[in-house]
């Protein structure tokens, strides 16, 4: 995957061999880059940002995720996709079991309604999709950030929600060894990630390559 941002001199090369880190010391440029990626993740098409995969133009609008809050992950889109994935992969015998369970629930509810002197009745039309969507799913996160990031990568590996995961200022929260573990995990599972930081962290780590943009907007590839 190659991302071209018109106001940057260098292309962003994201592959299956190493992890790209962009370290932007210029505060205005840092905000601009993050804001642009947020707009793309929210469905906005920016004509000055393009993406190529194997030489062909790739649409990434609405297909990237940008993470800035590591204490409260917003994964509503992931949950919706997981629900759809479960519905699409339901075995027929599971569908029949759900219908039977739902009928038993309706029967019990009907007996309760009959005790109330009101002219109401149950609509017993069964829609498996609507029924499944009514069941609220939560992601079982832990108290360890690295574990939680690996959970997000696992979800991407399993159901391919996004084409790219972008982590902003993640280096403030992980040790060097934890970063290396995250790099290895994402590369092993073929999930593309990009790190963007608002300061430079010196030499590259294992599995890491860098594009440093200093305060004078000079770009250095490491």
PDB file of C-alpha atoms in Angstrom:
ATOM      1  CA  UNK A   1       0.000   0.000   0.000  1.00  0.00           C
ATOM      2  CA  UNK A   2       1.338   3.414  -1.011  1.00  0.00           C
ATOM      3  CA  UNK A   3      -0.353   6.573   0.276  1.00  0.00           C
ATOM      4  CA  UNK A   4       0.380   9.876  -1.406  1.00  0.00           C
ATOM      5  CA  UNK A   5      -0.344  13.111   0.483  1.00  0.00           C
ATOM      6  CA  UNK A   6       0.204  16.038  -1.855  1.00  0.00           C
ATOM      7  CA  UNK A   7       1.689  18.346   0.768  1.00  0.00           C
ATOM      8  CA  UNK A   8       4.315  15.766   1.823  1.00  0.00           C
ATOM      9  CA  UNK A   9       7.443  15.163  -0.263  1.00  0.00           C
ATOM     10  CA  UNK A  10       7.609  11.437   0.482  1.00  0.00           C
ATOM     11  CA  UNK A  11       5.138   8.671  -0.227  1.00  0.00           C
ATOM     12  CA  UNK A  12       3.965   6.566   2.704  1.00  0.00           C
ATOM     13  CA  UNK A  13       4.982   2.976   1.953  1.00  0.00           C
ATOM     14  CA  UNK A  14       3.112   0.445   4.083  1.00  0.00           C
ATOM     15  CA  UNK A  15       4.050  -3.186   3.504  1.00  0.00           C
ATOM     16  CA  UNK A  16       4.229  -6.612   5.139  1.00  0.00           C
ATOM     17  CA  UNK A  17       7.891  -6.388   6.072  1.00  0.00           C
ATOM     18  CA  UNK A  18       8.141  -3.436   8.447  1.00  0.00           C
ATOM     19  CA  UNK A  19       6.030  -0.805  10.213  1.00  0.00           C
ATOM     20  CA  UNK A  20       6.053   2.823   9.107  1.00  0.00           C
ATOM     21  CA  UNK A  21       6.306   5.486  11.796  1.00  0.00           C
ATOM     22  CA  UNK A  22       5.727   9.143  10.935  1.00  0.00           C
ATOM     23  CA  UNK A  23       7.219  11.459  13.549  1.00  0.00           C
ATOM     24  CA  UNK A  24       6.008  15.022  12.955  1.00  0.00           C
ATOM     25  CA  UNK A  25       7.659  17.687  15.099  1.00  0.00           C
ATOM     26  CA  UNK A  26       5.808  20.547  13.401  1.00  0.00           C
ATOM     27  CA  UNK A  27       2.590  20.927  15.411  1.00  0.00           C
ATOM     28  CA  UNK A  28       0.477  22.416  12.593  1.00  0.00           C
ATOM     29  CA  UNK A  29       1.490  19.630  10.191  1.00  0.00           C
ATOM     30  CA  UNK A  30       0.900  17.008  12.856  1.00  0.00           C
ATOM     31  CA  UNK A  31      -2.650  18.270  13.389  1.00  0.00           C
ATOM     32  CA  UNK A  32      -3.263  18.558   9.654  1.00  0.00           C
ATOM     33  CA  UNK A  33      -2.185  14.987   8.904  1.00  0.00           C
ATOM     34  CA  UNK A  34      -4.214  13.501  11.767  1.00  0.00           C
ATOM     35  CA  UNK A  35      -7.267  15.585  10.870  1.00  0.00           C
ATOM     36  CA  UNK A  36      -7.080  14.484   7.231  1.00  0.00           C
ATOM     37  CA  UNK A  37      -6.928  10.816   8.203  1.00  0.00           C
ATOM     38  CA  UNK A  38      -9.873  11.331  10.562  1.00  0.00           C
ATOM     39  CA  UNK A  39     -11.895  12.830   7.714  1.00  0.00           C
ATOM     40  CA  UNK A  40     -11.084   9.854   5.480  1.00  0.00           C
ATOM     41  CA  UNK A  41     -12.045   7.423   8.253  1.00  0.00           C
ATOM     42  CA  UNK A  42     -15.386   9.251   8.564  1.00  0.00           C
ATOM     43  CA  UNK A  43     -16.169   8.876   4.860  1.00  0.00           C
ATOM     44  CA  UNK A  44     -14.762  12.129   3.429  1.00  0.00           C
ATOM     45  CA  UNK A  45     -12.975  11.919   0.075  1.00  0.00           C
ATOM     46  CA  UNK A  46      -9.912  14.210  -0.003  1.00  0.00           C
ATOM     47  CA  UNK A  47      -8.633  14.752  -3.539  1.00  0.00           C
ATOM     48  CA  UNK A  48      -5.097  15.515  -2.339  1.00  0.00           C
ATOM     49  CA  UNK A  49      -4.702  12.091  -0.707  1.00  0.00           C
ATOM     50  CA  UNK A  50      -4.598   8.933  -2.823  1.00  0.00           C
ATOM     51  CA  UNK A  51      -3.719   5.293  -2.283  1.00  0.00           C
ATOM     52  CA  UNK A  52      -2.230   2.666  -4.564  1.00  0.00           C
ATOM     53  CA  UNK A  53      -2.102  -1.094  -4.038  1.00  0.00           C
ATOM     54  CA  UNK A  54      -0.038  -3.108  -6.523  1.00  0.00           C
ATOM     55  CA  UNK A  55      -0.070  -0.128  -8.867  1.00  0.00           C
ATOM     56  CA  UNK A  56      -3.852   0.218  -8.862  1.00  0.00           C
ATOM     57  CA  UNK A  57      -5.789   2.999  -7.179  1.00  0.00           C
ATOM     58  CA  UNK A  58      -7.409   1.828  -3.951  1.00  0.00           C
ATOM     59  CA  UNK A  59     -10.345   3.503  -2.234  1.00  0.00           C
ATOM     60  CA  UNK A  60      -9.649   3.869   1.498  1.00  0.00           C
ATOM     61  CA  UNK A  61     -12.488   6.295   2.278  1.00  0.00           C
ATOM     62  CA  UNK A  62     -14.242   4.953   5.366  1.00  0.00           C
ATOM     63  CA  UNK A  63     -11.848   2.005   5.404  1.00  0.00           C
ATOM     64  CA  UNK A  64      -9.231   3.206   7.869  1.00  0.00           C
ATOM     65  CA  UNK A  65      -9.423   3.507  11.655  1.00  0.00           C
ATOM     66  CA  UNK A  66      -7.653   6.248  13.616  1.00  0.00           C
ATOM     67  CA  UNK A  67      -6.996   5.635  17.322  1.00  0.00           C
ATOM     68  CA  UNK A  68      -6.140   8.495  19.672  1.00  0.00           C
ATOM     69  CA  UNK A  69      -7.825   7.433  22.922  1.00  0.00           C
ATOM     70  CA  UNK A  70      -6.294   4.279  24.392  1.00  0.00           C
ATOM     71  CA  UNK A  71      -8.536   4.319  27.452  1.00  0.00           C
ATOM     72  CA  UNK A  72     -11.856   4.209  25.619  1.00  0.00           C
ATOM     73  CA  UNK A  73     -11.686   2.495  22.234  1.00  0.00           C
ATOM     74  CA  UNK A  74     -14.527   3.503  19.914  1.00  0.00           C
ATOM     75  CA  UNK A  75     -15.314   0.285  18.066  1.00  0.00           C
ATOM     76  CA  UNK A  76     -18.977   0.729  17.146  1.00  0.00           C
ATOM     77  CA  UNK A  77     -18.207   0.027  13.502  1.00  0.00           C
ATOM     78  CA  UNK A  78     -16.330  -3.116  14.493  1.00  0.00           C
ATOM     79  CA  UNK A  79     -19.243  -4.367  16.590  1.00  0.00           C
ATOM     80  CA  UNK A  80     -21.684  -3.792  13.712  1.00  0.00           C
ATOM     81  CA  UNK A  81     -19.425  -5.687  11.317  1.00  0.00           C
ATOM     82  CA  UNK A  82     -18.975  -8.533  13.812  1.00  0.00           C
ATOM     83  CA  UNK A  83     -22.763  -8.803  14.199  1.00  0.00           C
ATOM     84  CA  UNK A  84     -23.224  -8.943  10.427  1.00  0.00           C
ATOM     85  CA  UNK A  85     -20.421 -11.509  10.176  1.00  0.00           C
ATOM     86  CA  UNK A  86     -22.160 -13.724  12.752  1.00  0.00           C
ATOM     87  CA  UNK A  87     -25.514 -13.406  10.967  1.00  0.00           C
ATOM     88  CA  UNK A  88     -24.002 -14.189   7.566  1.00  0.00           C
ATOM     89  CA  UNK A  89     -22.293 -17.295   8.928  1.00  0.00           C
ATOM     90  CA  UNK A  90     -25.176 -18.764  10.931  1.00  0.00           C
ATOM     91  CA  UNK A  91     -25.683 -22.455  10.291  1.00  0.00           C
ATOM     92  CA  UNK A  92     -29.247 -23.479   9.439  1.00  0.00           C
ATOM     93  CA  UNK A  93     -29.621 -25.571  12.599  1.00  0.00           C
ATOM     94  CA  UNK A  94     -28.534 -22.538  14.661  1.00  0.00           C
ATOM     95  CA  UNK A  95     -31.198 -20.424  12.936  1.00  0.00           C
ATOM     96  CA  UNK A  96     -33.826 -23.039  13.760  1.00  0.00           C
ATOM     97  CA  UNK A  97     -32.712 -23.188  17.396  1.00  0.00           C
ATOM     98  CA  UNK A  98     -32.936 -19.393  17.659  1.00  0.00           C
ATOM     99  CA  UNK A  99     -36.465 -19.461  16.226  1.00  0.00           C
ATOM    100  CA  UNK A 100     -37.512 -22.142  18.742  1.00  0.00           C
ATOM    101  CA  UNK A 101     -36.042 -20.163  21.641  1.00  0.00           C
ATOM    102  CA  UNK A 102     -37.760 -17.013  20.412  1.00  0.00           C
ATOM    103  CA  UNK A 103     -41.110 -18.806  20.216  1.00  0.00           C
ATOM    104  CA  UNK A 104     -40.699 -19.967  23.811  1.00  0.00           C
ATOM    105  CA  UNK A 105     -39.919 -16.398  24.846  1.00  0.00           C
ATOM    106  CA  UNK A 106     -43.025 -15.114  23.039  1.00  0.00           C
ATOM    107  CA  UNK A 107     -45.178 -17.755  24.677  1.00  0.00           C
ATOM    108  CA  UNK A 108     -43.952 -16.725  28.124  1.00  0.00           C
ATOM    109  CA  UNK A 109     -44.439 -13.057  27.337  1.00  0.00           C
ATOM    110  CA  UNK A 110     -47.948 -13.731  26.025  1.00  0.00           C
ATOM    111  CA  UNK A 111     -48.898 -15.359  29.338  1.00  0.00           C
ATOM    112  CA  UNK A 112     -47.769 -12.191  31.136  1.00  0.00           C
ATOM    113  CA  UNK A 113     -49.708  -9.939  28.753  1.00  0.00           C
ATOM    114  CA  UNK A 114     -52.876 -11.981  29.311  1.00  0.00           C
ATOM    115  CA  UNK A 115     -52.808 -10.941  32.962  1.00  0.00           C
ATOM    116  CA  UNK A 116     -53.120  -7.286  31.957  1.00  0.00           C
ATOM    117  CA  UNK A 117     -56.499  -5.887  31.036  1.00  0.00           C
ATOM    118  CA  UNK A 118     -55.318  -4.006  27.924  1.00  0.00           C
ATOM    119  CA  UNK A 119     -56.108  -4.579  24.225  1.00  0.00           C
ATOM    120  CA  UNK A 120     -52.558  -5.445  23.166  1.00  0.00           C
ATOM    121  CA  UNK A 121     -51.137  -8.347  21.214  1.00  0.00           C
ATOM    122  CA  UNK A 122     -47.699  -9.623  20.229  1.00  0.00           C
ATOM    123  CA  UNK A 123     -46.375  -9.260  16.716  1.00  0.00           C
ATOM    124  CA  UNK A 124     -44.842 -12.717  16.335  1.00  0.00           C
ATOM    125  CA  UNK A 125     -43.165 -12.051  12.995  1.00  0.00           C
ATOM    126  CA  UNK A 126     -39.606 -13.348  13.298  1.00  0.00           C
ATOM    127  CA  UNK A 127     -36.662 -11.560  11.682  1.00  0.00           C
ATOM    128  CA  UNK A 128     -33.403 -13.303  12.552  1.00  0.00           C
ATOM    129  CA  UNK A 129     -31.272 -10.341  11.484  1.00  0.00           C
ATOM    130  CA  UNK A 130     -33.236  -7.861  13.594  1.00  0.00           C
ATOM    131  CA  UNK A 131     -33.253 -10.271  16.515  1.00  0.00           C
ATOM    132  CA  UNK A 132     -29.475 -10.773  16.389  1.00  0.00           C
ATOM    133  CA  UNK A 133     -28.858  -7.024  16.102  1.00  0.00           C
ATOM    134  CA  UNK A 134     -30.921  -6.477  19.249  1.00  0.00           C
ATOM    135  CA  UNK A 135     -28.365  -8.508  21.208  1.00  0.00           C
ATOM    136  CA  UNK A 136     -25.690  -6.075  22.366  1.00  0.00           C
ATOM    137  CA  UNK A 137     -22.117  -7.263  21.970  1.00  0.00           C
ATOM    138  CA  UNK A 138     -19.122  -5.947  23.891  1.00  0.00           C
ATOM    139  CA  UNK A 139     -15.429  -6.516  23.303  1.00  0.00           C
ATOM    140  CA  UNK A 140     -13.706  -8.196  26.229  1.00  0.00           C
ATOM    141  CA  UNK A 141     -10.813  -5.797  26.746  1.00  0.00           C
ATOM    142  CA  UNK A 142      -8.209  -6.221  29.495  1.00  0.00           C
ATOM    143  CA  UNK A 143      -6.223  -3.803  31.659  1.00  0.00           C
ATOM    144  CA  UNK A 144      -3.166  -4.204  29.434  1.00  0.00           C
ATOM    145  CA  UNK A 145      -2.868  -1.871  26.435  1.00  0.00           C
ATOM    146  CA  UNK A 146      -0.718  -4.206  24.343  1.00  0.00           C
ATOM    147  CA  UNK A 147      -3.239  -7.018  24.828  1.00  0.00           C
ATOM    148  CA  UNK A 148      -6.061  -4.700  23.774  1.00  0.00           C
ATOM    149  CA  UNK A 149      -4.201  -3.629  20.635  1.00  0.00           C
ATOM    150  CA  UNK A 150      -3.667  -7.287  19.777  1.00  0.00           C
ATOM    151  CA  UNK A 151      -7.420  -7.869  20.226  1.00  0.00           C
ATOM    152  CA  UNK A 152      -8.089  -5.118  17.664  1.00  0.00           C
ATOM    153  CA  UNK A 153      -5.589  -6.701  15.274  1.00  0.00           C
ATOM    154  CA  UNK A 154      -7.270 -10.082  15.790  1.00  0.00           C
ATOM    155  CA  UNK A 155     -10.608  -8.576  14.789  1.00  0.00           C
ATOM    156  CA  UNK A 156      -9.074  -7.124  11.632  1.00  0.00           C
ATOM    157  CA  UNK A 157      -7.452 -10.431  10.782  1.00  0.00           C
ATOM    158  CA  UNK A 158     -10.725 -12.299  11.228  1.00  0.00           C
ATOM    159  CA  UNK A 159     -13.213 -10.035   9.455  1.00  0.00           C
ATOM    160  CA  UNK A 160     -11.150  -7.371   7.576  1.00  0.00           C
ATOM    161  CA  UNK A 161     -12.974  -4.277   8.795  1.00  0.00           C
ATOM    162  CA  UNK A 162     -10.351  -1.714   7.727  1.00  0.00           C
ATOM    163  CA  UNK A 163      -7.507  -1.574   5.254  1.00  0.00           C
ATOM    164  CA  UNK A 164      -5.282   0.378   7.668  1.00  0.00           C
ATOM    165  CA  UNK A 165      -5.093   1.038  11.418  1.00  0.00           C
ATOM    166  CA  UNK A 166      -3.504   4.346  12.464  1.00  0.00           C
ATOM    167  CA  UNK A 167      -2.250   4.788  16.033  1.00  0.00           C
ATOM    168  CA  UNK A 168      -1.564   8.362  17.164  1.00  0.00           C
ATOM    169  CA  UNK A 169       1.087   9.030  19.839  1.00  0.00           C
ATOM    170  CA  UNK A 170       1.078   5.360  20.811  1.00  0.00           C
ATOM    171  CA  UNK A 171       4.757   5.529  21.796  1.00  0.00           C
ATOM    172  CA  UNK A 172       3.771   7.542  24.860  1.00  0.00           C
ATOM    173  CA  UNK A 173       2.107   4.429  26.267  1.00  0.00           C
ATOM    174  CA  UNK A 174       4.212   1.423  25.198  1.00  0.00           C
ATOM    175  CA  UNK A 175       7.770   0.414  25.982  1.00  0.00           C
ATOM    176  CA  UNK A 176      10.205  -0.295  23.162  1.00  0.00           C
ATOM    177  CA  UNK A 177       9.842  -4.029  23.699  1.00  0.00           C
ATOM    178  CA  UNK A 178       6.054  -3.760  23.654  1.00  0.00           C
ATOM    179  CA  UNK A 179       6.219  -1.815  20.398  1.00  0.00           C
ATOM    180  CA  UNK A 180       8.377  -4.527  18.850  1.00  0.00           C
ATOM    181  CA  UNK A 181       5.871  -7.158  20.018  1.00  0.00           C
ATOM    182  CA  UNK A 182       3.036  -5.142  18.443  1.00  0.00           C
ATOM    183  CA  UNK A 183       4.981  -4.823  15.177  1.00  0.00           C
ATOM    184  CA  UNK A 184       5.657  -8.545  15.060  1.00  0.00           C
ATOM    185  CA  UNK A 185       2.037  -9.376  15.842  1.00  0.00           C
ATOM    186  CA  UNK A 186       0.587  -7.146  13.140  1.00  0.00           C
ATOM    187  CA  UNK A 187       3.122  -8.283  10.524  1.00  0.00           C
ATOM    188  CA  UNK A 188       2.561 -11.954  11.365  1.00  0.00           C
ATOM    189  CA  UNK A 189      -1.200 -11.537  10.939  1.00  0.00           C
ATOM    190  CA  UNK A 190      -0.846  -9.342   7.852  1.00  0.00           C
ATOM    191  CA  UNK A 191      -2.736  -6.411   9.384  1.00  0.00           C
ATOM    192  CA  UNK A 192      -1.428  -3.046   8.193  1.00  0.00           C
ATOM    193  CA  UNK A 193      -0.764  -0.435  10.853  1.00  0.00           C
ATOM    194  CA  UNK A 194       0.739   3.064  10.800  1.00  0.00           C
ATOM    195  CA  UNK A 195       2.092   5.009  13.777  1.00  0.00           C
ATOM    196  CA  UNK A 196       2.029   8.813  13.814  1.00  0.00           C
ATOM    197  CA  UNK A 197       3.718  10.701  16.661  1.00  0.00           C
ATOM    198  CA  UNK A 198       4.090  14.374  17.529  1.00  0.00           C
ATOM    199  CA  UNK A 199       7.762  14.061  18.441  1.00  0.00           C
ATOM    200  CA  UNK A 200      10.849  12.162  17.351  1.00  0.00           C
ATOM    201  CA  UNK A 201      11.979   9.099  19.295  1.00  0.00           C
ATOM    202  CA  UNK A 202      15.490   8.685  17.930  1.00  0.00           C
ATOM    203  CA  UNK A 203      16.842   5.564  16.185  1.00  0.00           C
ATOM    204  CA  UNK A 204      14.501   3.027  14.615  1.00  0.00           C
ATOM    205  CA  UNK A 205      13.457  -0.116  16.442  1.00  0.00           C
ATOM    206  CA  UNK A 206      13.409  -3.620  15.020  1.00  0.00           C
ATOM    207  CA  UNK A 207      10.736  -4.005  12.265  1.00  0.00           C
ATOM    208  CA  UNK A 208      10.433  -0.215  12.105  1.00  0.00           C
ATOM    209  CA  UNK A 209      11.064   2.432   9.457  1.00  0.00           C
ATOM    210  CA  UNK A 210      10.561   6.157   9.879  1.00  0.00           C
ATOM    211  CA  UNK A 211       9.593   9.321   8.121  1.00  0.00           C
ATOM    212  CA  UNK A 212      10.645  12.239  10.321  1.00  0.00           C
ATOM    213  CA  UNK A 213       9.239  15.697   9.588  1.00  0.00           C
ATOM    214  CA  UNK A 214      11.057  18.311  11.640  1.00  0.00           C
ATOM    215  CA  UNK A 215       9.786  21.688  12.779  1.00  0.00           C
ATOM    216  CA  UNK A 216      11.032  23.287   9.524  1.00  0.00           C
ATOM    217  CA  UNK A 217       9.128  20.677   7.465  1.00  0.00           C
ATOM    218  CA  UNK A 218      12.319  18.968   6.341  1.00  0.00           C
ATOM    219  CA  UNK A 219      11.586  15.282   5.738  1.00  0.00           C
ATOM    220  CA  UNK A 220      14.058  12.564   6.678  1.00  0.00           C
ATOM    221  CA  UNK A 221      13.588   8.894   5.811  1.00  0.00           C
ATOM    222  CA  UNK A 222      15.248   6.513   8.268  1.00  0.00           C
TER     223      UNK A 222
END
